[in-house]
Amino acid sequence: MPYLETMRRRAETSFVELHRGVTELHYTQFPDHRNSGDSAIALGQARFWRAHGIDVRTTSSAGSMPERVRDASIPVLIQGGGNLGGLYPVLSEARYELAERLPADTLLIQAPQSVVFPTDADRRAFSRRFAARLNLRVAVRDQTSYDLLRDEVEDLSLSPDAVHLLGPISAPEPTQRRIVIARTDGESAGGLVGSESADWPADPLDLRAHEWLGWRAAKHPVLKPLMERDHAAWLRRAERRFDAAVRLIARGEVVVTDRLHAMLIGLQMGRRVVALDNNNRKLSNYAETWFGDLQPRLRFEHTIRP
């Protein structure tokens, strides 16, 4: 079976198991920021919920989550991505605080994540404040992450990233030989940054303003009602960021990247991809977990060649 359909089916099967018994949910930590890969995750999750008749009661970013969600009786789902374990302290604190305050009989679902514990203290905090919750389901994206949590989380599953739920991605024809998408954040291993490279597209002013307001709302809860929008309104922001990323990636016949989602989106666009790892092996861990029998148009390099 071809790569795209195999990965879509694997993701679908995993998400069905993760959402077993769930007919409605609150969705939090929506990625209201320029990381277009996280927007791809949000769109994949949303497609799954629509296909399976799951009602999304509220959608919110980490800073704008309505206070009533902390008292919810229906399941609460936290956005998937690559930040479980303390690598991004603000998001970790929001996750842990939710796990501690949510009623004990309310199901908390962590959508597929990669796990990195920067320090032993981060691991202890995860164990004490998050993994200790009884009514908890956690999905992780690679075998290394699964091995880190297998003794910590009782209801733990291994799942592909939600981007696979989008299936084939339509894109414009390439206009140049290659495009280099390089991390410029703390996860970069430094092998790709240069005059030829670009990171995810910058947000336009209105999206930056909305992100800013969300974080202000975290400090000033009186602002949170201003952030409440229906699920479709939030998804339109994700679609804009995702579309901008697709246009950027589509320029190249070959995609060279150290970003997991630039790699996955490029493959789903039908491009050839050359991948270099980031500094916590997020890309190679993912490929080793899922791609061994599939042979996508992907190769890994240690350095980029001119």
PDB file of C-alpha atoms in Angstrom:
ATOM      1  CA  MET A   1       0.000   0.000   0.000  1.00  0.00           C
ATOM      2  CA  PRO A   2       1.401   3.471  -0.867  1.00  0.00           C
ATOM      3  CA  TYR A   3       3.029   5.604   1.823  1.00  0.00           C
ATOM      4  CA  LEU A   4       0.311   8.280   2.030  1.00  0.00           C
ATOM      5  CA  GLU A   5      -2.623   5.911   2.423  1.00  0.00           C
ATOM      6  CA  THR A   6      -0.779   3.620   4.833  1.00  0.00           C
ATOM      7  CA  MET A   7       0.125   6.501   7.142  1.00  0.00           C
ATOM      8  CA  ARG A   8      -3.381   7.960   6.908  1.00  0.00           C
ATOM      9  CA  ARG A   9      -4.890   4.617   7.932  1.00  0.00           C
ATOM     10  CA  ARG A  10      -2.411   4.175  10.766  1.00  0.00           C
ATOM     11  CA  ALA A  11      -3.225   7.640  12.073  1.00  0.00           C
ATOM     12  CA  GLU A  12      -6.967   7.052  11.711  1.00  0.00           C
ATOM     13  CA  THR A  13      -6.783   3.773  13.639  1.00  0.00           C
ATOM     14  CA  SER A  14      -4.729   5.360  16.408  1.00  0.00           C
ATOM     15  CA  PHE A  15      -7.043   8.358  16.728  1.00  0.00           C
ATOM     16  CA  VAL A  16     -10.107   6.103  16.920  1.00  0.00           C
ATOM     17  CA  GLU A  17      -8.512   4.331  19.877  1.00  0.00           C
ATOM     18  CA  LEU A  18      -7.447   7.599  21.524  1.00  0.00           C
ATOM     19  CA  HIS A  19     -11.011   8.950  21.243  1.00  0.00           C
ATOM     20  CA  ARG A  20     -12.841   5.770  22.242  1.00  0.00           C
ATOM     21  CA  GLY A  21     -16.115   6.632  23.953  1.00  0.00           C
ATOM     22  CA  VAL A  22     -15.724  10.363  23.186  1.00  0.00           C
ATOM     23  CA  THR A  23     -18.639  12.151  21.513  1.00  0.00           C
ATOM     24  CA  GLU A  24     -17.823  15.730  22.569  1.00  0.00           C
ATOM     25  CA  LEU A  25     -14.813  17.561  23.955  1.00  0.00           C
ATOM     26  CA  HIS A  26     -13.175  20.839  24.875  1.00  0.00           C
ATOM     27  CA  TYR A  27     -10.079  21.556  22.767  1.00  0.00           C
ATOM     28  CA  THR A  28      -7.284  23.588  24.314  1.00  0.00           C
ATOM     29  CA  GLN A  29      -3.746  24.730  23.511  1.00  0.00           C
ATOM     30  CA  PHE A  30      -4.867  25.550  19.975  1.00  0.00           C
ATOM     31  CA  PRO A  31      -1.639  26.678  18.232  1.00  0.00           C
ATOM     32  CA  ASP A  32      -2.251  30.392  17.842  1.00  0.00           C
ATOM     33  CA  HIS A  33       1.298  31.111  16.653  1.00  0.00           C
ATOM     34  CA  ARG A  34       3.365  31.105  13.466  1.00  0.00           C
ATOM     35  CA  ASN A  35       4.502  27.466  13.703  1.00  0.00           C
ATOM     36  CA  SER A  36       2.668  26.202  10.642  1.00  0.00           C
ATOM     37  CA  GLY A  37       3.368  22.586  11.536  1.00  0.00           C
ATOM     38  CA  ASP A  38       1.197  22.950  14.604  1.00  0.00           C
ATOM     39  CA  SER A  39      -1.535  24.419  12.392  1.00  0.00           C
ATOM     40  CA  ALA A  40      -1.311  21.297  10.218  1.00  0.00           C
ATOM     41  CA  ILE A  41      -1.856  19.207  13.347  1.00  0.00           C
ATOM     42  CA  ALA A  42      -4.898  21.290  14.291  1.00  0.00           C
ATOM     43  CA  LEU A  43      -6.420  20.809  10.837  1.00  0.00           C
ATOM     44  CA  GLY A  44      -5.788  17.065  10.894  1.00  0.00           C
ATOM     45  CA  GLN A  45      -7.404  16.727  14.305  1.00  0.00           C
ATOM     46  CA  ALA A  46     -10.392  18.789  13.146  1.00  0.00           C
ATOM     47  CA  ARG A  47     -10.872  16.595  10.085  1.00  0.00           C
ATOM     48  CA  PHE A  48     -10.943  13.522  12.318  1.00  0.00           C
ATOM     49  CA  TRP A  49     -13.510  15.061  14.676  1.00  0.00           C
ATOM     50  CA  ARG A  50     -15.792  16.024  11.778  1.00  0.00           C
ATOM     51  CA  ALA A  51     -15.555  12.571  10.214  1.00  0.00           C
ATOM     52  CA  HIS A  52     -16.406  10.861  13.500  1.00  0.00           C
ATOM     53  CA  GLY A  53     -19.172  13.188  14.659  1.00  0.00           C
ATOM     54  CA  ILE A  54     -17.272  14.500  17.696  1.00  0.00           C
ATOM     55  CA  ASP A  55     -18.652  17.852  18.848  1.00  0.00           C
ATOM     56  CA  VAL A  56     -16.008  20.438  19.769  1.00  0.00           C
ATOM     57  CA  ARG A  57     -17.691  22.470  22.498  1.00  0.00           C
ATOM     58  CA  THR A  58     -14.955  25.083  22.995  1.00  0.00           C
ATOM     59  CA  THR A  59     -11.649  25.868  21.317  1.00  0.00           C
ATOM     60  CA  SER A  60      -8.968  27.946  23.016  1.00  0.00           C
ATOM     61  CA  SER A  61      -5.270  28.671  23.059  1.00  0.00           C
ATOM     62  CA  ALA A  62      -3.200  28.017  26.172  1.00  0.00           C
ATOM     63  CA  GLY A  63      -3.644  31.576  27.369  1.00  0.00           C
ATOM     64  CA  SER A  64      -7.300  32.041  26.483  1.00  0.00           C
ATOM     65  CA  MET A  65      -8.863  28.848  27.862  1.00  0.00           C
ATOM     66  CA  PRO A  66     -12.230  29.691  29.481  1.00  0.00           C
ATOM     67  CA  GLU A  67     -12.306  29.208  33.235  1.00  0.00           C
ATOM     68  CA  ARG A  68     -15.294  26.868  32.929  1.00  0.00           C
ATOM     69  CA  VAL A  69     -13.164  24.297  31.069  1.00  0.00           C
ATOM     70  CA  ARG A  70     -11.298  23.631  34.324  1.00  0.00           C
ATOM     71  CA  ASP A  71     -14.597  22.422  35.797  1.00  0.00           C
ATOM     72  CA  ALA A  72     -15.658  20.419  32.737  1.00  0.00           C
ATOM     73  CA  SER A  73     -17.397  17.072  32.986  1.00  0.00           C
ATOM     74  CA  ILE A  74     -16.840  16.184  29.309  1.00  0.00           C
ATOM     75  CA  PRO A  75     -13.391  15.212  27.968  1.00  0.00           C
ATOM     76  CA  VAL A  76     -10.743  17.888  27.499  1.00  0.00           C
ATOM     77  CA  LEU A  77      -8.148  17.428  24.748  1.00  0.00           C
ATOM     78  CA  ILE A  78      -4.760  19.131  24.624  1.00  0.00           C
ATOM     79  CA  GLN A  79      -3.263  19.896  21.197  1.00  0.00           C
ATOM     80  CA  GLY A  80      -0.672  17.498  19.860  1.00  0.00           C
ATOM     81  CA  GLY A  81       2.814  18.580  18.818  1.00  0.00           C
ATOM     82  CA  GLY A  82       6.373  18.406  20.032  1.00  0.00           C
ATOM     83  CA  ASN A  83       6.461  20.038  23.437  1.00  0.00           C
ATOM     84  CA  LEU A  84       5.669  17.399  26.068  1.00  0.00           C
ATOM     85  CA  GLY A  85       8.142  17.167  28.933  1.00  0.00           C
ATOM     86  CA  GLY A  86       9.270  20.696  29.731  1.00  0.00           C
ATOM     87  CA  LEU A  87      10.951  21.932  26.557  1.00  0.00           C
ATOM     88  CA  TYR A  88       8.470  24.837  26.421  1.00  0.00           C
ATOM     89  CA  PRO A  89       7.815  25.791  30.072  1.00  0.00           C
ATOM     90  CA  VAL A  90       4.786  28.045  29.523  1.00  0.00           C
ATOM     91  CA  LEU A  91       2.864  25.317  27.697  1.00  0.00           C
ATOM     92  CA  SER A  92       3.999  22.705  30.213  1.00  0.00           C
ATOM     93  CA  GLU A  93       2.744  24.791  33.115  1.00  0.00           C
ATOM     94  CA  ALA A  94      -0.643  25.291  31.431  1.00  0.00           C
ATOM     95  CA  ARG A  95      -0.887  21.538  30.822  1.00  0.00           C
ATOM     96  CA  TYR A  96       0.073  20.610  34.378  1.00  0.00           C
ATOM     97  CA  GLU A  97      -2.225  23.186  35.942  1.00  0.00           C
ATOM     98  CA  LEU A  98      -5.129  21.819  33.898  1.00  0.00           C
ATOM     99  CA  ALA A  99      -4.343  18.225  34.915  1.00  0.00           C
ATOM    100  CA  GLU A 100      -4.273  19.244  38.569  1.00  0.00           C
ATOM    101  CA  ARG A 101      -7.476  21.311  38.548  1.00  0.00           C
ATOM    102  CA  LEU A 102      -9.726  19.283  36.261  1.00  0.00           C
ATOM    103  CA  PRO A 103     -12.294  17.148  38.142  1.00  0.00           C
ATOM    104  CA  ALA A 104     -10.919  13.687  38.866  1.00  0.00           C
ATOM    105  CA  ASP A 105     -13.649  11.929  36.868  1.00  0.00           C
ATOM    106  CA  THR A 106     -13.116  14.065  33.727  1.00  0.00           C
ATOM    107  CA  LEU A 107     -11.079  12.462  30.964  1.00  0.00           C
ATOM    108  CA  LEU A 108      -7.987  14.422  29.914  1.00  0.00           C
ATOM    109  CA  ILE A 109      -6.550  13.498  26.511  1.00  0.00           C
ATOM    110  CA  GLN A 110      -3.103  14.486  25.326  1.00  0.00           C
ATOM    111  CA  ALA A 111      -3.033  14.261  21.522  1.00  0.00           C
ATOM    112  CA  PRO A 112       0.140  12.827  19.923  1.00  0.00           C
ATOM    113  CA  GLN A 113       3.332  14.476  21.111  1.00  0.00           C
ATOM    114  CA  SER A 114       7.082  14.004  21.014  1.00  0.00           C
ATOM    115  CA  VAL A 115       8.597  13.846  24.497  1.00  0.00           C
ATOM    116  CA  VAL A 116      11.757  15.621  25.639  1.00  0.00           C
ATOM    117  CA  PHE A 117      12.819  16.036  29.269  1.00  0.00           C
ATOM    118  CA  PRO A 118      15.490  18.774  29.305  1.00  0.00           C
ATOM    119  CA  THR A 119      16.360  18.074  32.961  1.00  0.00           C
ATOM    120  CA  ASP A 120      15.661  15.532  35.690  1.00  0.00           C
ATOM    121  CA  ALA A 121      13.554  18.199  37.387  1.00  0.00           C
ATOM    122  CA  ASP A 122      11.366  18.414  34.283  1.00  0.00           C
ATOM    123  CA  ARG A 123      10.842  14.669  34.357  1.00  0.00           C
ATOM    124  CA  ARG A 124       9.893  14.745  38.034  1.00  0.00           C
ATOM    125  CA  ALA A 125       7.445  17.592  37.406  1.00  0.00           C
ATOM    126  CA  PHE A 126       5.820  15.643  34.576  1.00  0.00           C
ATOM    127  CA  SER A 127       5.491  12.547  36.753  1.00  0.00           C
ATOM    128  CA  ARG A 128       4.102  14.390  39.754  1.00  0.00           C
ATOM    129  CA  ARG A 129       1.840  16.935  38.095  1.00  0.00           C
ATOM    130  CA  PHE A 130       0.643  15.242  34.909  1.00  0.00           C
ATOM    131  CA  ALA A 131       1.312  11.511  34.673  1.00  0.00           C
ATOM    132  CA  ALA A 132      -0.066  10.964  38.181  1.00  0.00           C
ATOM    133  CA  ARG A 133      -3.549  11.910  36.976  1.00  0.00           C
ATOM    134  CA  LEU A 134      -5.723   8.784  36.905  1.00  0.00           C
ATOM    135  CA  ASN A 135      -8.207   9.743  34.177  1.00  0.00           C
ATOM    136  CA  LEU A 136      -5.586  10.436  31.525  1.00  0.00           C
ATOM    137  CA  ARG A 137      -4.848   9.244  27.989  1.00  0.00           C
ATOM    138  CA  VAL A 138      -1.567  10.155  26.340  1.00  0.00           C
ATOM    139  CA  ALA A 139      -0.497   9.509  22.747  1.00  0.00           C
ATOM    140  CA  VAL A 140       3.110   9.870  21.625  1.00  0.00           C
ATOM    141  CA  ARG A 141       4.536  10.021  18.109  1.00  0.00           C
ATOM    142  CA  ASP A 142       7.646   7.867  18.244  1.00  0.00           C
ATOM    143  CA  GLN A 143       9.044   4.793  19.957  1.00  0.00           C
ATOM    144  CA  THR A 144      11.646   6.771  21.915  1.00  0.00           C
ATOM    145  CA  SER A 145       8.895   8.907  23.465  1.00  0.00           C
ATOM    146  CA  TYR A 146       6.841   5.790  24.197  1.00  0.00           C
ATOM    147  CA  ASP A 147       9.769   4.179  25.995  1.00  0.00           C
ATOM    148  CA  LEU A 148      10.232   7.311  28.119  1.00  0.00           C
ATOM    149  CA  LEU A 149       6.613   7.187  29.336  1.00  0.00           C
ATOM    150  CA  ARG A 150       5.719   3.487  29.357  1.00  0.00           C
ATOM    151  CA  ASP A 151       6.267   3.248  33.130  1.00  0.00           C
ATOM    152  CA  GLU A 152       4.744   6.678  33.810  1.00  0.00           C
ATOM    153  CA  VAL A 153       1.364   6.675  32.031  1.00  0.00           C
ATOM    154  CA  GLU A 154      -1.070   3.773  32.269  1.00  0.00           C
ATOM    155  CA  ASP A 155      -3.190   4.650  29.216  1.00  0.00           C
ATOM    156  CA  LEU A 156      -0.374   5.327  26.745  1.00  0.00           C
ATOM    157  CA  SER A 157      -0.504   4.799  22.984  1.00  0.00           C
ATOM    158  CA  LEU A 158       1.806   5.173  20.011  1.00  0.00           C
ATOM    159  CA  SER A 159       0.246   7.237  17.232  1.00  0.00           C
ATOM    160  CA  PRO A 160       1.307   8.932  14.016  1.00  0.00           C
ATOM    161  CA  ASP A 161       1.036  12.699  13.840  1.00  0.00           C
ATOM    162  CA  ALA A 162      -2.339  14.196  12.943  1.00  0.00           C
ATOM    163  CA  VAL A 163      -0.961  15.742   9.743  1.00  0.00           C
ATOM    164  CA  HIS A 164      -1.327  12.321   8.080  1.00  0.00           C
ATOM    165  CA  LEU A 165      -5.094  12.645   8.484  1.00  0.00           C
ATOM    166  CA  LEU A 166      -4.973  15.384   5.823  1.00  0.00           C
ATOM    167  CA  GLY A 167      -3.914  12.864   3.172  1.00  0.00           C
ATOM    168  CA  PRO A 168      -2.462  14.189  -0.109  1.00  0.00           C
ATOM    169  CA  ILE A 169      -1.798  17.939  -0.026  1.00  0.00           C
ATOM    170  CA  SER A 170      -2.347  19.967  -3.205  1.00  0.00           C
ATOM    171  CA  ALA A 171       0.383  22.475  -3.988  1.00  0.00           C
ATOM    172  CA  PRO A 172       1.588  24.765  -6.793  1.00  0.00           C
ATOM    173  CA  GLU A 173       4.290  23.573  -9.164  1.00  0.00           C
ATOM    174  CA  PRO A 174       7.886  24.128  -7.994  1.00  0.00           C
ATOM    175  CA  THR A 175       9.737  27.235  -9.148  1.00  0.00           C
ATOM    176  CA  GLN A 176      13.274  26.367  -7.991  1.00  0.00           C
ATOM    177  CA  ARG A 177      15.528  23.360  -7.500  1.00  0.00           C
ATOM    178  CA  ARG A 178      15.181  23.210  -3.735  1.00  0.00           C
ATOM    179  CA  ILE A 179      13.727  25.018  -0.747  1.00  0.00           C
ATOM    180  CA  VAL A 180      15.479  24.964   2.625  1.00  0.00           C
ATOM    181  CA  ILE A 181      13.190  25.176   5.677  1.00  0.00           C
ATOM    182  CA  ALA A 182      15.398  25.596   8.749  1.00  0.00           C
ATOM    183  CA  ARG A 183      14.584  25.960  12.420  1.00  0.00           C
ATOM    184  CA  THR A 184      15.666  29.223  14.014  1.00  0.00           C
ATOM    185  CA  ASP A 185      14.598  28.307  17.551  1.00  0.00           C
ATOM    186  CA  GLY A 186      16.157  26.435  20.454  1.00  0.00           C
ATOM    187  CA  GLU A 187      15.627  23.043  18.790  1.00  0.00           C
ATOM    188  CA  SER A 188      17.919  23.821  15.868  1.00  0.00           C
ATOM    189  CA  ALA A 189      21.110  21.800  15.562  1.00  0.00           C
ATOM    190  CA  GLY A 190      22.544  24.627  13.466  1.00  0.00           C
ATOM    191  CA  GLY A 191      23.193  22.632  10.323  1.00  0.00           C
ATOM    192  CA  LEU A 192      20.811  24.452   7.984  1.00  0.00           C
ATOM    193  CA  VAL A 193      20.589  28.096   8.983  1.00  0.00           C
ATOM    194  CA  GLY A 194      22.056  30.324   6.280  1.00  0.00           C
ATOM    195  CA  SER A 195      21.313  32.834   3.569  1.00  0.00           C
ATOM    196  CA  GLU A 196      19.424  30.242   1.523  1.00  0.00           C
ATOM    197  CA  SER A 197      17.161  29.057   4.340  1.00  0.00           C
ATOM    198  CA  ALA A 198      13.769  30.190   5.589  1.00  0.00           C
ATOM    199  CA  ASP A 199      11.745  29.244   8.638  1.00  0.00           C
ATOM    200  CA  TRP A 200       7.942  29.176   8.765  1.00  0.00           C
ATOM    201  CA  PRO A 201       6.335  32.310   7.277  1.00  0.00           C
ATOM    202  CA  ALA A 202       5.816  35.269   9.602  1.00  0.00           C
ATOM    203  CA  ASP A 203       2.227  35.923  10.658  1.00  0.00           C
ATOM    204  CA  PRO A 204       0.378  38.933   9.239  1.00  0.00           C
ATOM    205  CA  LEU A 205      -0.522  41.692  11.673  1.00  0.00           C
ATOM    206  CA  ASP A 206      -4.031  40.485  12.543  1.00  0.00           C
ATOM    207  CA  LEU A 207      -2.818  36.994  13.468  1.00  0.00           C
ATOM    208  CA  ARG A 208       0.030  38.427  15.560  1.00  0.00           C
ATOM    209  CA  ALA A 209      -2.444  40.672  17.359  1.00  0.00           C
ATOM    210  CA  HIS A 210      -4.736  37.755  18.145  1.00  0.00           C
ATOM    211  CA  GLU A 211      -1.831  35.718  19.515  1.00  0.00           C
ATOM    212  CA  TRP A 212      -0.749  38.677  21.674  1.00  0.00           C
ATOM    213  CA  LEU A 213      -4.280  39.098  23.035  1.00  0.00           C
ATOM    214  CA  GLY A 214      -4.410  35.418  23.949  1.00  0.00           C
ATOM    215  CA  TRP A 215      -1.320  35.664  26.131  1.00  0.00           C
ATOM    216  CA  ARG A 216      -2.584  38.910  27.681  1.00  0.00           C
ATOM    217  CA  ALA A 217      -5.777  37.054  28.566  1.00  0.00           C
ATOM    218  CA  ALA A 218      -3.732  34.531  30.541  1.00  0.00           C
ATOM    219  CA  LYS A 219      -2.596  37.348  32.847  1.00  0.00           C
ATOM    220  CA  HIS A 220      -5.878  39.269  32.746  1.00  0.00           C
ATOM    221  CA  PRO A 221      -8.787  36.766  32.694  1.00  0.00           C
ATOM    222  CA  VAL A 222     -11.281  39.587  32.156  1.00  0.00           C
ATOM    223  CA  LEU A 223     -10.067  39.528  28.532  1.00  0.00           C
ATOM    224  CA  LYS A 224     -10.909  35.865  27.977  1.00  0.00           C
ATOM    225  CA  PRO A 225     -14.507  36.451  26.820  1.00  0.00           C
ATOM    226  CA  LEU A 226     -13.058  38.548  23.975  1.00  0.00           C
ATOM    227  CA  MET A 227     -11.217  35.453  22.764  1.00  0.00           C
ATOM    228  CA  GLU A 228     -14.203  33.111  22.681  1.00  0.00           C
ATOM    229  CA  ARG A 229     -14.967  32.155  19.091  1.00  0.00           C
ATOM    230  CA  ASP A 230     -16.506  29.105  17.503  1.00  0.00           C
ATOM    231  CA  HIS A 231     -14.291  26.253  16.377  1.00  0.00           C
ATOM    232  CA  ALA A 232     -14.535  27.280  12.719  1.00  0.00           C
ATOM    233  CA  ALA A 233     -13.149  30.745  13.438  1.00  0.00           C
ATOM    234  CA  TRP A 234     -10.087  29.269  15.116  1.00  0.00           C
ATOM    235  CA  LEU A 235      -9.596  26.824  12.245  1.00  0.00           C
ATOM    236  CA  ARG A 236      -9.574  29.665   9.735  1.00  0.00           C
ATOM    237  CA  ARG A 237      -6.432  30.950  11.459  1.00  0.00           C
ATOM    238  CA  ALA A 238      -4.844  27.515  11.182  1.00  0.00           C
ATOM    239  CA  GLU A 239      -5.808  27.325   7.502  1.00  0.00           C
ATOM    240  CA  ARG A 240      -4.147  30.664   6.751  1.00  0.00           C
ATOM    241  CA  ARG A 241      -0.898  29.615   8.421  1.00  0.00           C
ATOM    242  CA  PHE A 242      -0.967  26.184   6.800  1.00  0.00           C
ATOM    243  CA  ASP A 243      -1.660  27.601   3.338  1.00  0.00           C
ATOM    244  CA  ALA A 244       1.270  30.007   3.699  1.00  0.00           C
ATOM    245  CA  ALA A 245       3.532  27.095   4.646  1.00  0.00           C
ATOM    246  CA  VAL A 246       2.374  25.023   1.674  1.00  0.00           C
ATOM    247  CA  ARG A 247       3.120  27.908  -0.700  1.00  0.00           C
ATOM    248  CA  LEU A 248       6.608  28.237   0.791  1.00  0.00           C
ATOM    249  CA  ILE A 249       7.432  24.522   0.672  1.00  0.00           C
ATOM    250  CA  ALA A 250       5.978  24.176  -2.833  1.00  0.00           C
ATOM    251  CA  ARG A 251       8.667  26.426  -4.310  1.00  0.00           C
ATOM    252  CA  GLY A 252      11.205  23.613  -4.248  1.00  0.00           C
ATOM    253  CA  GLU A 253      11.418  20.454  -6.311  1.00  0.00           C
ATOM    254  CA  VAL A 254      13.280  19.125  -3.279  1.00  0.00           C
ATOM    255  CA  VAL A 255      12.536  20.095   0.330  1.00  0.00           C
ATOM    256  CA  VAL A 256      15.558  20.289   2.638  1.00  0.00           C
ATOM    257  CA  THR A 257      14.586  20.670   6.279  1.00  0.00           C
ATOM    258  CA  ASP A 258      15.193  20.031   9.955  1.00  0.00           C
ATOM    259  CA  ARG A 259      11.505  20.583  10.778  1.00  0.00           C
ATOM    260  CA  LEU A 260       9.340  17.497  11.241  1.00  0.00           C
ATOM    261  CA  HIS A 261       6.259  19.018   9.663  1.00  0.00           C
ATOM    262  CA  ALA A 262       8.095  20.508   6.704  1.00  0.00           C
ATOM    263  CA  MET A 263       9.309  16.948   6.112  1.00  0.00           C
ATOM    264  CA  LEU A 264       5.825  15.431   6.446  1.00  0.00           C
ATOM    265  CA  ILE A 265       4.005  18.156   4.495  1.00  0.00           C
ATOM    266  CA  GLY A 266       6.599  17.923   1.723  1.00  0.00           C
ATOM    267  CA  LEU A 267       6.095  14.165   1.458  1.00  0.00           C
ATOM    268  CA  GLN A 268       2.310  14.612   1.376  1.00  0.00           C
ATOM    269  CA  MET A 269       2.767  17.133  -1.451  1.00  0.00           C
ATOM    270  CA  GLY A 270       4.702  14.500  -3.413  1.00  0.00           C
ATOM    271  CA  ARG A 271       8.067  16.260  -3.116  1.00  0.00           C
ATOM    272  CA  ARG A 272      11.396  14.581  -2.489  1.00  0.00           C
ATOM    273  CA  VAL A 273      12.671  15.455   0.981  1.00  0.00           C
ATOM    274  CA  VAL A 274      16.170  15.658   2.422  1.00  0.00           C
ATOM    275  CA  ALA A 275      16.014  15.736   6.219  1.00  0.00           C
ATOM    276  CA  LEU A 276      18.576  16.766   8.811  1.00  0.00           C
ATOM    277  CA  ASP A 277      17.820  16.085  12.446  1.00  0.00           C
ATOM    278  CA  ASN A 278      17.069  18.786  14.973  1.00  0.00           C
ATOM    279  CA  ASN A 279      18.911  18.697  18.288  1.00  0.00           C
ATOM    280  CA  ASN A 280      16.630  16.102  19.921  1.00  0.00           C
ATOM    281  CA  ARG A 281      16.335  13.680  16.976  1.00  0.00           C
ATOM    282  CA  LYS A 282      12.655  14.446  16.470  1.00  0.00           C
ATOM    283  CA  LEU A 283      12.779  13.674  12.750  1.00  0.00           C
ATOM    284  CA  SER A 284      14.818  10.475  12.790  1.00  0.00           C
ATOM    285  CA  ASN A 285      12.930   9.096  15.798  1.00  0.00           C
ATOM    286  CA  TYR A 286       9.691   9.599  13.879  1.00  0.00           C
ATOM    287  CA  ALA A 287      10.990   8.075  10.650  1.00  0.00           C
ATOM    288  CA  GLU A 288      12.486   5.065  12.438  1.00  0.00           C
ATOM    289  CA  THR A 289       9.155   4.429  14.169  1.00  0.00           C
ATOM    290  CA  TRP A 290       6.880   4.619  11.130  1.00  0.00           C
ATOM    291  CA  PHE A 291       8.674   4.549   7.778  1.00  0.00           C
ATOM    292  CA  GLY A 292      10.749   1.366   7.824  1.00  0.00           C
ATOM    293  CA  ASP A 293       8.458  -0.613   5.512  1.00  0.00           C
ATOM    294  CA  LEU A 294       7.161   2.290   3.410  1.00  0.00           C
ATOM    295  CA  GLN A 295      10.107   3.867   1.572  1.00  0.00           C
ATOM    296  CA  PRO A 296       8.792   7.415   1.161  1.00  0.00           C
ATOM    297  CA  ARG A 297      10.793   9.832  -1.009  1.00  0.00           C
ATOM    298  CA  LEU A 298      13.018  10.740   1.916  1.00  0.00           C
ATOM    299  CA  ARG A 299      16.660  10.552   2.829  1.00  0.00           C
ATOM    300  CA  PHE A 300      18.561  11.763   5.876  1.00  0.00           C
ATOM    301  CA  GLU A 301      21.835  13.693   5.727  1.00  0.00           C
ATOM    302  CA  HIS A 302      24.185  14.933   8.435  1.00  0.00           C
ATOM    303  CA  THR A 303      25.131  18.104   6.575  1.00  0.00           C
ATOM    304  CA  ILE A 304      23.692  20.058   3.682  1.00  0.00           C
ATOM    305  CA  ARG A 305      25.491  20.079   0.356  1.00  0.00           C
ATOM    306  CA  PRO A 306      25.597  23.287  -1.724  1.00  0.00           C
TER     307      PRO A 306
END
